[in-house]
């Protein structure tokens, strides 16, 4: 059997166990990530303690059949013999006992989710051998009692708390406060107490035969694949349940064995900043946990050479070897036992978003990777992280507690305990953090008013989390130990109390809650950021535009790389100081009055358009003719009715009330909107078209190059589009003739009703472009009113798994996506040069951008801040790098 | 050339003119309906005055080229020569002049829409010959002046009013009041006045050569195909514009030539009652117009024998020949000239709906036609007519005016001139007819309150017409001469004045407006009605069920032939005296309180279900779990807010207000409805299922055979359906196990969101049946909120032709229909025995029923009163009889 053969025919392995030297790094499926890397490092000649791997195949067979495969123990015995000869020690040898670690290691990292056994091979006899060999009897018995504790719990199924209690009793007896202070006699006693505890609780003693111990340990690790924690973790991370885990069996080395020992963690580059120099922490005379636990103050890697010059040099070489080999930043766990360096584990290391960008660019420039790989190395999600505010890196926040990173970004504000209070405080201009046990739909106004949200309960798809992400507000949910006392208007975490109005800070990207004001930074795009996006632009096929209505937003979008405006909503041109004109138009008694109001609106809107076209000069600007129902420009009739009941309305107020009632609709989303409104008020679209084209003509005359796209909203029939497009074209031509200039323009339509998608072949007869309005398309395909369903229904649906993802966040591939596919295919067959874009909020969601690429769209359009994300996602899509997409439901 | 050759190769006719004996009845395309029937009658040996037909090919060539085809006049001259020899008279012969009629005649009847010239061949010379031959100089000059008048107007283009004025002056000069009283000298003068009038107005005299006159008359008829009236009519009736008209040229015969002449109209059976005996009216010494005009009192056909025994016998024979030949009731126009019978025209006669049913059954029983043809002979629209109230047949209404038959049925009520008044009066229990110049959306509440609607303006797709049809209310629109004086609160028609509050009656099926109360009848299905539907049932494949919630409706539906209930909405079980329980459930403080309310609801609902299952015993009953949003069970928050502003709310009121506000939604149509509500309030569906199954178990134990189908509303994902169907199945099984009986049940879902249709393959994994909720599917596919769009948008859209038909009335074949097709195909491929029905209001619309048949559904379900319509439409669909369907838009 060779490892390669095993990996290419995984369903028929020729053996169940692979010694490190026979495996390699490509065999993650068979050997698990940890095992494959250990094999790879062994091959690279790095100082890895010898060992072997029981394959995932063996685990799958065990889980399937309920017993280990026939020849597993045979294979294991052979590998063990090889290991013993390499290590020069034997398992169970009273003189020079071999001790083993038995660890899980699956295809995908599941840190801490499965079980581990250490120090296997120790017993009443070999412990003495270990003591002699190491010259440290205390060390030997401490290792023994740790073995019993772990094996008893993991393999024999004894409640771990019982060992802790016994340890406490022993410490009490000895009059010491820490286990490290236990005298040697106490430790020896403790091993007897633990052994008896196991016999009593498990109904049997630990097997005498260390090989038998090993068999049972391997099976226990297999079992832990299906433990509750492991299953929950896999569900959360989307890891398949049928992969199984490998088991790595390896000689133990000890960093706590006397003063010539130590242990540490090292990175080939700085994982926080990306700086190209080795980085790490270590502790003399310590075990791995000690470095991570943060109890002892660790020392910088740069200091290792002063105490262990030979090991430090060897480590430096090893790091260089690894980075060159893996062509990426690696981290390693290393141990020095008696002045000998061992590498216990390596993997491609985690890094901050900032570091990821810097490393990708540096490595490409160093020639370690190519630009394609550099682009592939950074994730759109990291980019989003870079664009959100975060705690100032040098700040030292007084962390109150941690919770789930429910919605990214950081915020600072005064604590408020209810939505009304939050709203009132925010109205006074004071920033607010809304703190609730959990939120409900009637907290919505408070969430809107708040800078950020903190809850004591609830998961990543709780109401608070879903709504906060939807709003783009930072949120920390399910914060540990947080108690909210609504009545007393305080929150407590352990001993700490924070009162209403006190300032706290939250970091929703990391799940941190801190007392007081932590300074925030909104990262500016760095050089690496811009470089990497430019590299990505070379690969991507999909264009990226921005949804922007105002010149400032458009300028920001252009700066962030937008190649045009995919959606300029004209609604804002009807609000603010224009509202009186709009109301005059709605309330007009006759056509002349209506036209006068329209003319006045046209005057001001021409200036709006000119400013926008100037900012986007040379790039396409898609202007959507007015879409919302007219009642959005009128007051709420219920409020006016209340005023009337109180006798507060004058004639003008009553006229407004009548108009508000006339235009109010049962389901405005499906009412008098879009081109329907345009058709019953034809002067409206003519006015908008005239204002836009007069602006374009102005820009053109001033030497600019305006690129106008006029978009008809909410069409359902080709005849509607024909009618409106006819008015538009007539107006455009009239204005251009008056102005005596030529301006490039296109007329197209939004595809935002299911029927429009199904009639795309007909619409494409007239439309020169389609822009998929996937927000509305999602609303209508699902029958989901976003306003109503997002808060009331969506959390339940996501929690119960009735939907894989919120379809307003990630484009539904099988329902809404199918409509888009139909329209793309049939629209293009009717008009081969039909230009196709998407301008729903999905345009900034990486999974949706991938889908748009697959569906053959020409561009996506998203909010200006998400333009970089869309650019990167589009590059990834073109490079065939998959992003998790919503599954069927 | 033979006529047959012409008809089989219509694009390459061998001649442009077909003499009657060479044509036949199958050549309607080439000869027009009238011409083909004259040819057929000639072949049958019936006494048809000789003539020939200028083909539609000639007309099309003329319209295409702007001039007549080269050889047309040659062909015409040959046919004329043949006609002269048959008639024994010659055109322009001073002694025995031949006079001709020149009439239009298209493929489809377009009565009165095109032009006609009569008495062609008369001039200053031949008029004297005609006088001598007929021995009636007055007759001859009257014929002459009529010729001049008609030819002058139709061919020479002189304004017809000028002839009328000249006639009036001549009558004034002669001191007479009627043209029939003009002395012979006056008539002779009049011919000179008319000739001079033509010369002056047209700039030329009528051609002297009668053949030239004929040429110009033929061209004038060709021209009239494209006249304004004709084009409008064709658009309304859906007749293609490129068919063209034939021109029939035929020897004139005169029923007004002395005492041995007469004219009349005869039917082979009674067109009003269907009785199998000849029926008709005639007048001695009269022309065709006199019989139709109703000025002279006509005589019954049975009296013809006493004055014209030979002609009467000949007519009886002719009628028998025609009915046997056409195998249908025919009507004929006949003229007796000098005791000789001539048949001038025949066609399959129009008949009342009642007569159509009787004739179809009688003829099948007589062996004239088979049952298949009998079924084909009646139209679903006629059936609808039979099912609506109408004026008592023996009533003699005082007809005020007539208008368009805008919405079928008859109504009686007090005249109201505005919607508020209509509403107020109706609230007092008084029936109301809303009378408006035209209606607008803000009349809606008045239309809802009224029994019927009458407007002075507006066509068949005006707001009033569309809305009335949607509501199923009678309406007459565009009533002739109706003046509505809102200020004085009266309506006038000519001299007649009707005041507000006076009673009028309208018949929207016929377009009649009558003063006072006309007694109404709602026809009971007759024997023929039931027989024909039973015959139709043999042919149809599509099942027909009813949408019924209450036992009485279900019983009615069963009586009308429903084969089950396709949709039992359970909403009503939550209204009325159950409302307090429902509100208690909504306002429940805790689960126990909620469950108690649910239990109480379950108790009463079990009785509701039992009654329904008993009525439908042995037939399937599809029960839809609760669908509407909860806020429909709560008061309007705006009203409560007003009450609160007035200080009228107590604690309970404020609690209701809070609940109403909490449950109020921005777009309830897309909100917390259907299974969404069921999922966030899971006890609800369990309660409903339990009540239903306990009822079914009761019925079963009493010896009945309940067939239960449980329908989950508004699903969008398969997981939703799985979850709810799981609860339902569990509850069903639990109840059946408790009851110890077995009940047949199916679990299925409505397909009413576009996404459900697109995910049918997934839904069909769980659903045993689909019912297409095409009302909602239409709302969501179009993005049309029916409540908002029907009144505000639809009239404009229909008037402008942006939609071919209201998609809420007739299923949209290309958008919504496409979704249905996808779901049918993919649902069946996932589950071959998937049962498929439709339960939107389209189930009672004939065109939609045809579409359902084509799409392969198993059944349609409609309101009980429309069950017969659906049965007949389904039979027609199976027989391949096409019904006009909405075209693309």
CSV table of C-alpha atoms in Angstrom, one decimal, chain B residues 112-389:
chain,number,residue,atom,x,y,z
B,112,UNK,CA,-74.5,48.3,-40.6
B,113,UNK,CA,-70.8,49.0,-40.4
B,114,UNK,CA,-70.1,49.2,-44.2
B,115,UNK,CA,-71.9,50.8,-47.1
B,116,UNK,CA,-74.7,49.7,-49.4
B,117,UNK,CA,-76.1,51.1,-52.6
B,118,UNK,CA,-79.7,50.2,-53.7
B,119,UNK,CA,-81.7,50.7,-56.9
B,120,UNK,CA,-78.6,51.1,-59.0
B,121,UNK,CA,-79.5,51.3,-62.7
B,122,UNK,CA,-82.1,54.0,-62.3
B,123,UNK,CA,-81.8,57.3,-64.1
B,124,UNK,CA,-84.0,60.0,-65.8
B,125,UNK,CA,-84.8,57.6,-68.6
B,126,UNK,CA,-85.1,54.2,-66.9
B,127,UNK,CA,-87.2,55.6,-64.2
B,128,UNK,CA,-90.0,56.0,-66.7
B,129,UNK,CA,-89.5,52.4,-67.9
B,130,UNK,CA,-89.7,51.3,-64.3
B,131,UNK,CA,-92.9,53.3,-63.9
B,132,UNK,CA,-94.4,51.6,-66.9
B,133,UNK,CA,-93.3,48.1,-66.0
B,134,UNK,CA,-94.6,48.4,-62.4
B,135,UNK,CA,-97.5,50.6,-63.3
B,136,UNK,CA,-96.6,52.7,-60.4
B,137,UNK,CA,-94.9,56.0,-61.2
B,138,UNK,CA,-94.8,57.2,-57.6
B,139,UNK,CA,-93.0,54.0,-56.6
B,140,UNK,CA,-90.5,54.5,-59.5
B,141,UNK,CA,-89.6,58.1,-58.6
B,142,UNK,CA,-89.4,57.2,-54.9
B,143,UNK,CA,-86.9,54.5,-55.8
B,144,UNK,CA,-85.1,57.0,-57.9
B,145,UNK,CA,-84.8,59.7,-55.2
B,146,UNK,CA,-83.7,57.0,-52.7
B,147,UNK,CA,-81.0,55.9,-55.2
B,148,UNK,CA,-79.7,59.4,-55.6
B,149,UNK,CA,-79.7,60.0,-51.9
B,150,UNK,CA,-77.8,56.8,-51.1
B,151,UNK,CA,-75.4,56.9,-54.1
B,152,UNK,CA,-74.8,60.6,-53.5
B,153,UNK,CA,-73.8,59.9,-49.9
B,154,UNK,CA,-72.0,56.6,-50.2
B,155,UNK,CA,-70.2,56.9,-53.6
B,156,UNK,CA,-70.1,60.6,-54.3
B,157,UNK,CA,-69.2,61.5,-50.6
B,158,UNK,CA,-72.0,64.1,-50.2
B,159,UNK,CA,-73.0,64.8,-46.6
B,160,UNK,CA,-76.2,62.8,-46.0
B,161,UNK,CA,-77.7,65.6,-43.9
B,162,UNK,CA,-78.0,67.8,-47.0
B,163,UNK,CA,-80.3,65.3,-48.6
B,164,UNK,CA,-82.5,65.2,-45.5
B,165,UNK,CA,-82.7,69.0,-45.5
B,166,UNK,CA,-83.6,69.1,-49.1
B,167,UNK,CA,-86.3,66.5,-48.5
B,168,UNK,CA,-87.6,68.5,-45.6
B,169,UNK,CA,-87.8,71.6,-47.7
B,170,UNK,CA,-89.6,69.7,-50.4
B,171,UNK,CA,-92.1,68.4,-47.9
B,172,UNK,CA,-92.6,71.9,-46.6
B,173,UNK,CA,-93.2,73.2,-50.1
B,174,UNK,CA,-95.8,70.5,-50.6
B,175,UNK,CA,-97.3,71.1,-47.1
B,176,UNK,CA,-96.9,67.4,-46.0
B,177,UNK,CA,-95.5,65.9,-42.9
B,178,UNK,CA,-94.2,62.5,-44.1
B,179,UNK,CA,-92.2,61.7,-47.2
B,180,UNK,CA,-94.7,59.0,-48.2
B,181,UNK,CA,-97.3,61.8,-48.6
B,182,UNK,CA,-95.2,63.7,-51.1
B,183,UNK,CA,-97.1,64.1,-54.3
B,184,UNK,CA,-95.6,62.7,-57.5
B,185,UNK,CA,-94.6,66.1,-58.7
B,186,UNK,CA,-92.8,66.8,-55.6
B,187,UNK,CA,-90.9,63.5,-55.9
B,188,UNK,CA,-90.0,64.3,-59.5
B,189,UNK,CA,-88.7,67.7,-58.4
B,190,UNK,CA,-86.8,66.1,-55.6
B,191,UNK,CA,-84.9,63.9,-58.0
B,192,UNK,CA,-83.7,67.0,-59.8
B,193,UNK,CA,-82.9,68.8,-56.6
B,194,UNK,CA,-80.9,65.7,-55.4
B,195,UNK,CA,-79.0,65.5,-58.8
B,196,UNK,CA,-78.1,69.2,-58.6
B,197,UNK,CA,-77.1,68.8,-55.0
B,198,UNK,CA,-74.7,66.0,-55.9
B,199,UNK,CA,-73.2,68.0,-58.8
B,200,UNK,CA,-72.7,71.0,-56.6
B,201,UNK,CA,-71.3,69.2,-53.6
B,202,UNK,CA,-69.3,66.5,-55.3
B,203,UNK,CA,-68.1,68.7,-58.1
B,204,UNK,CA,-69.4,66.2,-60.6
B,205,UNK,CA,-72.6,64.5,-61.6
B,206,UNK,CA,-73.4,60.9,-61.1
B,207,UNK,CA,-71.9,59.0,-64.0
B,208,UNK,CA,-74.4,58.5,-66.8
B,209,UNK,CA,-73.2,55.0,-67.6
B,210,UNK,CA,-74.9,52.5,-65.1
B,211,UNK,CA,-71.9,50.1,-65.5
B,212,UNK,CA,-69.6,53.0,-64.5
B,213,UNK,CA,-72.0,53.6,-61.6
B,214,UNK,CA,-71.6,50.0,-60.6
B,215,UNK,CA,-67.8,50.2,-60.7
B,216,UNK,CA,-67.8,53.1,-58.5
B,217,UNK,CA,-70.3,51.5,-56.1
B,218,UNK,CA,-68.2,48.4,-55.8
B,219,UNK,CA,-65.1,50.5,-55.0
B,220,UNK,CA,-67.1,52.5,-52.5
B,221,UNK,CA,-68.0,49.3,-50.6
B,222,UNK,CA,-64.4,48.2,-50.7
B,223,UNK,CA,-63.4,51.6,-49.2
B,224,UNK,CA,-66.0,51.3,-46.4
B,225,UNK,CA,-64.0,48.3,-45.1
B,226,UNK,CA,-61.5,50.8,-43.7
B,227,UNK,CA,-64.1,53.3,-42.5
B,228,UNK,CA,-63.9,54.5,-39.0
B,229,UNK,CA,-67.0,52.6,-37.8
B,230,UNK,CA,-65.9,49.4,-39.4
B,231,UNK,CA,-62.4,49.5,-37.9
B,232,UNK,CA,-63.8,50.3,-34.4
B,233,UNK,CA,-66.2,47.4,-34.7
B,234,UNK,CA,-63.6,45.0,-35.8
B,235,UNK,CA,-61.3,46.0,-32.9
B,236,UNK,CA,-64.1,45.5,-30.5
B,237,UNK,CA,-65.1,42.1,-31.9
B,238,UNK,CA,-61.5,40.9,-32.5
B,239,UNK,CA,-62.0,40.6,-36.3
B,240,UNK,CA,-58.7,40.8,-38.3
B,241,UNK,CA,-58.2,44.0,-40.4
B,242,UNK,CA,-56.8,42.2,-43.4
B,243,UNK,CA,-59.8,40.0,-44.4
B,244,UNK,CA,-61.6,42.6,-46.6
B,245,UNK,CA,-65.2,42.4,-47.7
B,246,UNK,CA,-66.9,40.8,-50.6
B,247,UNK,CA,-69.5,42.8,-52.6
B,248,UNK,CA,-72.8,41.1,-53.5
B,249,UNK,CA,-74.5,42.5,-56.6
B,250,UNK,CA,-78.1,41.3,-56.9
B,251,UNK,CA,-81.2,42.1,-58.8
B,252,UNK,CA,-83.6,44.3,-56.7
B,253,UNK,CA,-87.0,43.0,-55.8
B,254,UNK,CA,-89.6,45.2,-54.2
B,255,UNK,CA,-92.0,44.3,-51.5
B,256,UNK,CA,-93.6,47.7,-51.7
B,257,UNK,CA,-94.7,47.3,-55.3
B,258,UNK,CA,-98.5,47.3,-55.0
B,259,UNK,CA,-100.9,45.2,-53.0
B,260,UNK,CA,-99.5,41.8,-54.1
B,261,UNK,CA,-96.2,42.5,-52.5
B,262,UNK,CA,-94.8,42.4,-49.0
B,263,UNK,CA,-91.7,41.6,-47.0
B,264,UNK,CA,-90.8,39.9,-43.8
B,265,UNK,CA,-88.4,38.0,-41.6
B,266,UNK,CA,-88.8,34.4,-40.7
B,267,UNK,CA,-87.1,32.0,-38.3
B,268,UNK,CA,-87.2,28.2,-38.6
B,269,UNK,CA,-87.9,28.0,-34.9
B,270,UNK,CA,-88.9,30.6,-32.3
B,271,UNK,CA,-85.6,32.5,-31.5
B,272,UNK,CA,-87.0,33.6,-28.1
B,273,UNK,CA,-88.3,30.4,-26.7
B,274,UNK,CA,-86.7,27.8,-28.9
B,275,UNK,CA,-90.1,26.2,-29.7
B,276,UNK,CA,-89.9,24.0,-32.8
B,277,UNK,CA,-92.2,26.0,-35.1
B,278,UNK,CA,-91.6,28.7,-37.7
B,279,UNK,CA,-91.8,32.2,-36.4
B,280,UNK,CA,-91.6,35.6,-37.9
B,281,UNK,CA,-93.1,39.0,-38.8
B,282,UNK,CA,-94.1,40.5,-42.1
B,283,UNK,CA,-95.8,43.5,-43.6
B,284,UNK,CA,-97.7,43.8,-46.8
B,285,UNK,CA,-96.6,46.5,-49.2
B,286,UNK,CA,-93.4,47.3,-47.4
B,287,UNK,CA,-89.7,47.2,-47.6
B,288,UNK,CA,-87.3,45.4,-45.3
B,289,UNK,CA,-86.5,48.4,-43.2
B,290,UNK,CA,-90.2,48.9,-42.3
B,291,UNK,CA,-90.3,45.5,-40.6
B,292,UNK,CA,-87.3,46.1,-38.6
B,293,UNK,CA,-87.9,49.8,-37.8
B,294,UNK,CA,-91.0,49.0,-35.8
B,295,UNK,CA,-93.0,51.9,-37.1
B,296,UNK,CA,-95.8,49.9,-38.6
B,297,UNK,CA,-97.3,47.1,-36.6
B,298,UNK,CA,-96.1,43.9,-38.1
B,299,UNK,CA,-98.2,40.8,-38.6
B,300,UNK,CA,-97.5,37.3,-37.4
B,301,UNK,CA,-96.0,34.8,-39.9
B,302,UNK,CA,-99.0,32.5,-39.4
B,303,UNK,CA,-101.2,35.1,-41.1
B,304,UNK,CA,-99.1,35.1,-44.3
B,305,UNK,CA,-101.1,32.2,-45.7
B,306,UNK,CA,-104.4,34.0,-45.7
B,307,UNK,CA,-103.1,36.7,-48.1
B,308,UNK,CA,-100.3,34.9,-49.9
B,309,UNK,CA,-101.2,31.2,-49.8
B,310,UNK,CA,-98.8,30.1,-52.5
B,311,UNK,CA,-95.9,32.2,-51.2
B,312,UNK,CA,-96.6,31.0,-47.6
B,313,UNK,CA,-96.4,27.4,-48.6
B,314,UNK,CA,-93.3,28.0,-50.6
B,315,UNK,CA,-91.7,29.8,-47.6
B,316,UNK,CA,-92.6,26.9,-45.3
B,317,UNK,CA,-90.9,24.5,-47.6
B,318,UNK,CA,-87.9,26.9,-47.9
B,319,UNK,CA,-87.6,27.1,-44.1
B,320,UNK,CA,-87.7,23.3,-43.8
B,321,UNK,CA,-85.1,23.0,-46.6
B,322,UNK,CA,-82.8,25.5,-44.9
B,323,UNK,CA,-83.0,24.0,-41.4
B,324,UNK,CA,-82.4,20.5,-42.8
B,325,UNK,CA,-79.5,21.8,-44.8
B,326,UNK,CA,-77.8,24.0,-42.2
B,327,UNK,CA,-78.8,21.7,-39.4
B,328,UNK,CA,-79.6,24.7,-37.3
B,329,UNK,CA,-82.2,27.4,-36.8
B,330,UNK,CA,-82.0,29.8,-39.7
B,331,UNK,CA,-83.5,33.2,-40.2
B,332,UNK,CA,-84.4,34.5,-43.7
B,333,UNK,CA,-85.3,37.8,-45.1
B,334,UNK,CA,-88.0,37.3,-47.7
B,335,UNK,CA,-89.8,39.6,-50.1
B,336,UNK,CA,-92.9,39.0,-52.1
B,337,UNK,CA,-93.0,41.0,-55.3
B,338,UNK,CA,-96.2,40.7,-57.2
B,339,UNK,CA,-97.1,37.4,-55.5
B,340,UNK,CA,-93.7,35.9,-56.1
B,341,UNK,CA,-91.6,34.8,-53.1
B,342,UNK,CA,-87.9,35.8,-53.0
B,343,UNK,CA,-85.4,34.9,-50.3
B,344,UNK,CA,-83.0,37.7,-50.0
B,345,UNK,CA,-80.7,36.5,-47.2
B,346,UNK,CA,-80.3,33.7,-44.8
B,347,UNK,CA,-78.0,32.9,-41.9
B,348,UNK,CA,-77.9,30.8,-38.8
B,349,UNK,CA,-80.1,32.9,-36.6
B,350,UNK,CA,-79.4,34.6,-33.3
B,351,UNK,CA,-81.4,33.3,-30.3
B,352,UNK,CA,-81.8,33.9,-26.7
B,353,UNK,CA,-79.8,31.8,-24.3
B,354,UNK,CA,-83.0,30.0,-23.2
B,355,UNK,CA,-83.8,29.2,-26.9
B,356,UNK,CA,-80.2,28.1,-27.6
B,357,UNK,CA,-80.4,25.4,-24.9
B,358,UNK,CA,-83.9,24.2,-26.0
B,359,UNK,CA,-83.0,24.1,-29.7
B,360,UNK,CA,-79.7,22.3,-29.1
B,361,UNK,CA,-81.5,19.6,-27.0
B,362,UNK,CA,-84.5,19.4,-29.4
B,363,UNK,CA,-82.3,19.1,-32.5
B,364,UNK,CA,-80.2,16.4,-31.0
B,365,UNK,CA,-83.3,14.5,-30.0
B,366,UNK,CA,-84.8,15.0,-33.5
B,367,UNK,CA,-81.6,13.5,-34.9
B,368,UNK,CA,-80.7,16.7,-36.7
B,369,UNK,CA,-77.4,17.0,-34.9
B,370,UNK,CA,-75.5,14.7,-32.4
B,371,UNK,CA,-75.0,15.4,-28.8
B,372,UNK,CA,-71.5,16.6,-29.3
B,373,UNK,CA,-72.7,19.3,-31.7
B,374,UNK,CA,-75.6,20.1,-29.3
B,375,UNK,CA,-73.1,20.8,-26.6
B,376,UNK,CA,-71.0,22.9,-28.9
B,377,UNK,CA,-74.0,25.0,-29.9
B,378,UNK,CA,-74.4,26.7,-26.5
B,379,UNK,CA,-71.8,29.1,-25.2
B,380,UNK,CA,-70.7,29.4,-21.6
B,381,UNK,CA,-71.6,33.1,-21.8
B,382,UNK,CA,-75.2,32.2,-22.6
B,383,UNK,CA,-75.2,30.0,-19.6
B,384,UNK,CA,-74.1,32.9,-17.4
B,385,UNK,CA,-77.0,34.9,-18.9
B,386,UNK,CA,-79.4,32.2,-17.8
B,387,UNK,CA,-78.0,32.3,-14.3
B,388,UNK,CA,-78.4,36.0,-13.8
B,389,UNK,CA,-81.5,37.8,-12.8
